Amino acid sequence: MRKKNTHKKTLAAPSPAKELKSALKTKTRAKKISSHPNPTNGIFNFQMNTTLQNKRIEVYNRLGKIVFSTKTNNSQSDVDLSSQPNGFYFIQIKTEQGMLVKKLIIQK
């Protein structure tokens, strides 16, 4: 007589191959996105050489607080963070295809 399998199925952790594939895609997307100048005095240009729609651009300080947020369909945007203090910031770009984070340094 066979025992019934009463264990619930659990979700498997992503395989290293899937993680590597995802990281490579992210690295490829990162090359299509630029912000300059970096370091910046607070005013910089954000440019994507792709035509992704419905982009949300958010800038976070090191404490995780959102200091800038906008939604755009443009491939280029000027961002003014000159009121923010010197330091490291993170630019987060969200689209329907995924999310990407880039580093930004404000140095006045």
Coordinates of N, CA and C in Angstrom, one line a residue:
M1 N 0.8 -1.2 0.0 CA 0.0 0.0 0.0 C 0.9 1.2 0.0
R2 N 0.6 2.2 -0.9 CA 1.4 3.4 -1.0 C 0.9 4.5 -0.1
K3 N 1.8 5.3 0.4 CA 1.5 6.4 1.2 C 1.1 7.6 0.3
K4 N 0.1 8.3 0.7 CA -0.2 9.5 0.0 C 0.8 10.6 0.3
N5 N 1.1 11.4 -0.7 CA 2.1 12.5 -0.5 C 1.2 13.7 0.1
T6 N 1.4 13.9 1.3 CA 0.6 15.0 2.0 C 1.4 16.3 2.1
H7 N 2.6 16.3 1.6 CA 3.4 17.5 1.7 C 2.9 18.5 0.6
K8 N 2.8 19.7 1.0 CA 2.5 20.8 0.1 C 3.7 21.1 -0.7
K9 N 3.4 21.5 -2.0 CA 4.5 21.9 -2.8 C 5.0 23.3 -2.4
T10 N 6.3 23.4 -2.4 CA 6.9 24.7 -2.1 C 7.5 25.3 -3.3
L11 N 7.6 26.6 -3.4 CA 8.2 27.3 -4.5 C 9.7 27.1 -4.4
A12 N 10.3 26.7 -5.5 CA 11.8 26.5 -5.5 C 12.4 27.9 -5.7
A13 N 13.6 28.0 -5.1 CA 14.4 29.2 -5.3 C 14.9 29.3 -6.7
P14 N 15.1 30.5 -7.2 CA 15.5 30.6 -8.6 C 16.9 30.0 -8.7
S15 N 17.1 29.3 -9.9 CA 18.3 28.6 -10.1 C 19.4 29.6 -10.4
P16 N 20.7 29.3 -10.2 CA 21.8 30.2 -10.5 C 21.8 30.6 -12.0
A17 N 21.4 29.7 -12.9 CA 21.3 30.0 -14.3 C 20.3 31.1 -14.6
K18 N 19.1 31.0 -13.9 CA 18.1 32.0 -14.1 C 18.5 33.4 -13.6
E19 N 19.2 33.4 -12.4 CA 19.7 34.6 -11.8 C 20.7 35.2 -12.7
L20 N 21.6 34.5 -13.3 CA 22.6 35.0 -14.2 C 22.0 35.6 -15.4
K21 N 21.0 34.9 -16.0 CA 20.3 35.4 -17.2 C 19.6 36.7 -16.9
S22 N 19.0 36.8 -15.7 CA 18.3 38.1 -15.3 C 19.4 39.2 -15.1
A23 N 20.5 38.9 -14.5 CA 21.5 39.9 -14.3 C 22.1 40.4 -15.6
L24 N 22.3 39.5 -16.6 CA 22.8 39.9 -17.9 C 21.8 40.8 -18.6
K25 N 20.5 40.5 -18.5 CA 19.5 41.3 -19.1 C 19.5 42.7 -18.5
T26 N 19.7 42.8 -17.2 CA 19.7 44.0 -16.5 C 20.9 44.8 -16.9
K27 N 22.1 44.2 -17.0 CA 23.3 44.9 -17.4 C 23.1 45.4 -18.9
T28 N 22.5 44.7 -19.7 CA 22.2 45.1 -21.1 C 21.3 46.4 -21.1
R29 N 20.3 46.3 -20.3 CA 19.4 47.5 -20.2 C 20.1 48.7 -19.6
A30 N 21.0 48.5 -18.7 CA 21.7 49.6 -18.0 C 22.5 50.3 -19.1
K31 N 23.1 49.7 -20.1 CA 23.9 50.3 -21.1 C 23.0 51.2 -22.0
K32 N 21.7 51.0 -22.0 CA 20.8 51.8 -22.8 C 20.3 53.0 -22.0
I33 N 20.7 53.2 -20.8 CA 20.2 54.3 -20.0 C 21.5 55.0 -19.5
S34 N 21.4 56.4 -19.6 CA 22.6 57.1 -19.1 C 22.0 58.4 -18.4
S35 N 22.8 58.8 -17.4 CA 22.6 60.1 -16.7 C 23.9 60.8 -16.7
H36 N 23.9 62.0 -17.1 CA 25.1 62.8 -17.1 C 24.8 64.3 -16.8
P37 N 25.7 65.0 -16.2 CA 27.0 64.5 -15.8 C 26.8 63.7 -14.5
N38 N 27.7 62.8 -14.2 CA 27.7 62.1 -12.9 C 29.2 61.9 -12.5
P39 N 29.7 62.5 -11.5 CA 29.0 63.3 -10.5 C 28.3 64.6 -11.1
T40 N 27.3 65.1 -10.4 CA 26.6 66.2 -10.8 C 26.5 67.3 -9.7
N41 N 26.2 68.5 -10.1 CA 25.9 69.5 -9.1 C 24.4 69.5 -8.7
G42 N 23.7 68.6 -9.2 CA 22.3 68.4 -8.8 C 21.4 68.5 -10.1
I43 N 21.9 69.1 -11.1 CA 21.1 69.2 -12.4 C 21.7 68.2 -13.4
F44 N 21.0 67.3 -13.8 CA 21.5 66.3 -14.8 C 20.5 65.9 -15.8
N45 N 20.9 65.3 -16.9 CA 20.1 64.8 -17.9 C 20.0 63.3 -17.9
F46 N 18.8 62.8 -18.0 CA 18.5 61.4 -18.0 C 18.1 61.0 -19.4
Q47 N 18.8 60.0 -20.0 CA 18.5 59.6 -21.4 C 18.4 58.1 -21.5
M48 N 17.4 57.7 -22.3 CA 17.2 56.2 -22.6 C 17.3 56.1 -24.1
N49 N 18.1 55.2 -24.7 CA 18.1 55.0 -26.1 C 17.1 53.9 -26.5
T50 N 16.1 53.8 -25.8 CA 15.0 52.8 -26.1 C 13.7 53.6 -26.1
T51 N 12.7 53.0 -26.6 CA 11.4 53.7 -26.7 C 10.4 53.1 -25.7
L52 N 10.8 52.8 -24.5 CA 9.9 52.2 -23.5 C 8.9 53.3 -23.1
Q53 N 7.6 52.9 -23.0 CA 6.6 53.8 -22.6 C 6.3 53.6 -21.1
N54 N 5.6 54.6 -20.5 CA 5.1 54.6 -19.1 C 6.3 54.4 -18.2
K55 N 7.3 55.2 -18.3 CA 8.4 55.1 -17.4 C 8.2 56.0 -16.1
R56 N 8.5 55.4 -15.0 CA 8.5 56.1 -13.7 C 9.9 56.2 -13.3
I57 N 10.3 57.5 -13.1 CA 11.7 57.8 -12.6 C 11.6 58.3 -11.2
E58 N 12.3 57.6 -10.3 CA 12.3 58.0 -8.9 C 13.7 58.1 -8.4
V59 N 14.1 59.1 -7.6 CA 15.4 59.2 -7.1 C 15.3 59.1 -5.6
Y60 N 16.1 58.2 -5.0 CA 16.1 58.0 -3.6 C 17.4 58.5 -3.0
N61 N 17.4 59.0 -1.7 CA 18.6 59.3 -1.0 C 19.1 58.0 -0.4
R62 N 20.2 58.1 0.4 CA 20.8 56.9 1.0 C 19.9 56.3 2.1
L63 N 19.0 57.1 2.6 CA 18.1 56.6 3.6 C 16.8 55.9 3.0
G64 N 16.7 55.9 1.7 CA 15.6 55.3 1.1 C 14.4 56.2 0.9
K65 N 14.6 57.5 1.1 CA 13.5 58.5 1.0 C 13.5 59.0 -0.5
I66 N 12.3 59.0 -1.0 CA 12.1 59.5 -2.4 C 12.3 61.0 -2.4
V67 N 13.2 61.5 -3.2 CA 13.5 63.0 -3.3 C 13.0 63.6 -4.6
F68 N 12.7 62.7 -5.6 CA 12.2 63.1 -6.9 C 11.4 62.0 -7.5
S69 N 10.3 62.3 -8.1 CA 9.5 61.3 -8.8 C 8.8 61.9 -10.0
T70 N 8.8 61.2 -11.1 CA 8.0 61.7 -12.3 C 7.7 60.5 -13.1
K71 N 6.6 60.7 -13.9 CA 6.3 59.7 -14.9 C 6.4 60.3 -16.3
T72 N 7.0 59.6 -17.2 CA 7.2 60.2 -18.5 C 7.2 59.1 -19.6
N73 N 6.9 59.6 -20.8 CA 7.0 58.7 -22.0 C 8.2 59.2 -22.9
N74 N 8.9 60.3 -22.5 CA 10.0 60.8 -23.2 C 11.2 60.0 -23.0
S75 N 12.1 60.0 -24.0 CA 13.3 59.2 -23.9 C 14.4 60.1 -23.3
Q76 N 14.1 61.4 -23.0 CA 15.1 62.2 -22.4 C 14.4 63.1 -21.4
S77 N 15.0 63.3 -20.2 CA 14.4 64.2 -19.2 C 15.5 65.0 -18.5
D78 N 15.3 66.2 -18.1 CA 16.2 67.0 -17.3 C 15.6 66.9 -15.9
V79 N 16.5 66.6 -14.9 CA 16.2 66.5 -13.5 C 16.9 67.5 -12.7
D80 N 16.3 68.2 -11.8 CA 16.9 69.2 -11.0 C 16.8 68.8 -9.5
L81 N 18.0 68.3 -9.0 CA 18.1 68.0 -7.6 C 19.0 68.9 -6.8
S82 N 19.2 70.1 -7.4 CA 20.1 71.1 -6.8 C 19.8 71.5 -5.4
S83 N 18.5 71.3 -4.9 CA 18.2 71.6 -3.5 C 18.6 70.4 -2.6
Q84 N 19.1 69.3 -3.1 CA 19.5 68.2 -2.3 C 20.9 68.3 -1.9
P85 N 21.3 67.8 -0.7 CA 22.7 67.9 -0.2 C 23.6 67.0 -1.0
N86 N 24.9 67.2 -0.9 CA 25.9 66.3 -1.5 C 25.7 64.9 -1.0
G87 N 26.0 63.9 -1.8 CA 25.9 62.5 -1.4 C 25.5 61.6 -2.5
F88 N 25.3 60.3 -2.1 CA 25.0 59.2 -3.1 C 23.5 59.1 -3.2
Y89 N 23.0 58.9 -4.4 CA 21.6 58.8 -4.6 C 21.4 57.6 -5.6
F90 N 20.2 57.1 -5.7 CA 19.8 56.0 -6.5 C 18.7 56.4 -7.4
I91 N 18.9 56.2 -8.7 CA 17.8 56.5 -9.7 C 17.2 55.2 -10.0
Q92 N 15.9 55.1 -9.8 CA 15.1 53.9 -10.1 C 14.2 54.1 -11.3
I93 N 14.4 53.3 -12.3 CA 13.5 53.4 -13.5 C 12.6 52.2 -13.5
K94 N 11.3 52.5 -13.5 CA 10.3 51.4 -13.6 C 9.6 51.5 -14.9
T95 N 9.5 50.4 -15.6 CA 8.6 50.3 -16.8 C 7.8 49.1 -16.7
E96 N 7.0 48.9 -17.8 CA 6.2 47.7 -17.8 C 7.0 46.4 -18.0
Q97 N 8.3 46.6 -18.5 CA 9.2 45.5 -18.8 C 10.0 45.2 -17.5
G98 N 10.1 46.0 -16.5 CA 10.9 45.7 -15.4 C 11.4 47.0 -14.7
M99 N 12.4 46.8 -13.9 CA 13.0 47.9 -13.1 C 14.5 47.9 -13.2
L100 N 15.1 49.1 -13.1 CA 16.5 49.2 -13.1 C 16.9 50.3 -12.1
V101 N 18.1 50.1 -11.5 CA 18.6 51.1 -10.5 C 20.0 51.5 -10.9
K102 N 20.2 52.8 -11.0 CA 21.5 53.4 -11.3 C 22.0 54.3 -10.1
K103 N 23.3 54.5 -10.0 CA 23.8 55.3 -8.9 C 24.0 56.7 -9.5
L104 N 23.9 57.7 -8.6 CA 24.1 59.1 -8.9 C 24.8 59.7 -7.7
I105 N 25.8 60.6 -8.0 CA 26.5 61.3 -7.0 C 26.3 62.8 -7.2
I106 N 25.8 63.5 -6.1 CA 25.7 64.9 -6.1 C 26.9 65.5 -5.4
Q107 N 27.6 66.4 -6.1 CA 28.9 66.9 -5.5 C 28.9 68.4 -6.0
K108 N 28.7 69.3 -5.1 CA 28.6 70.7 -5.4 C 29.9 71.4 -5.1

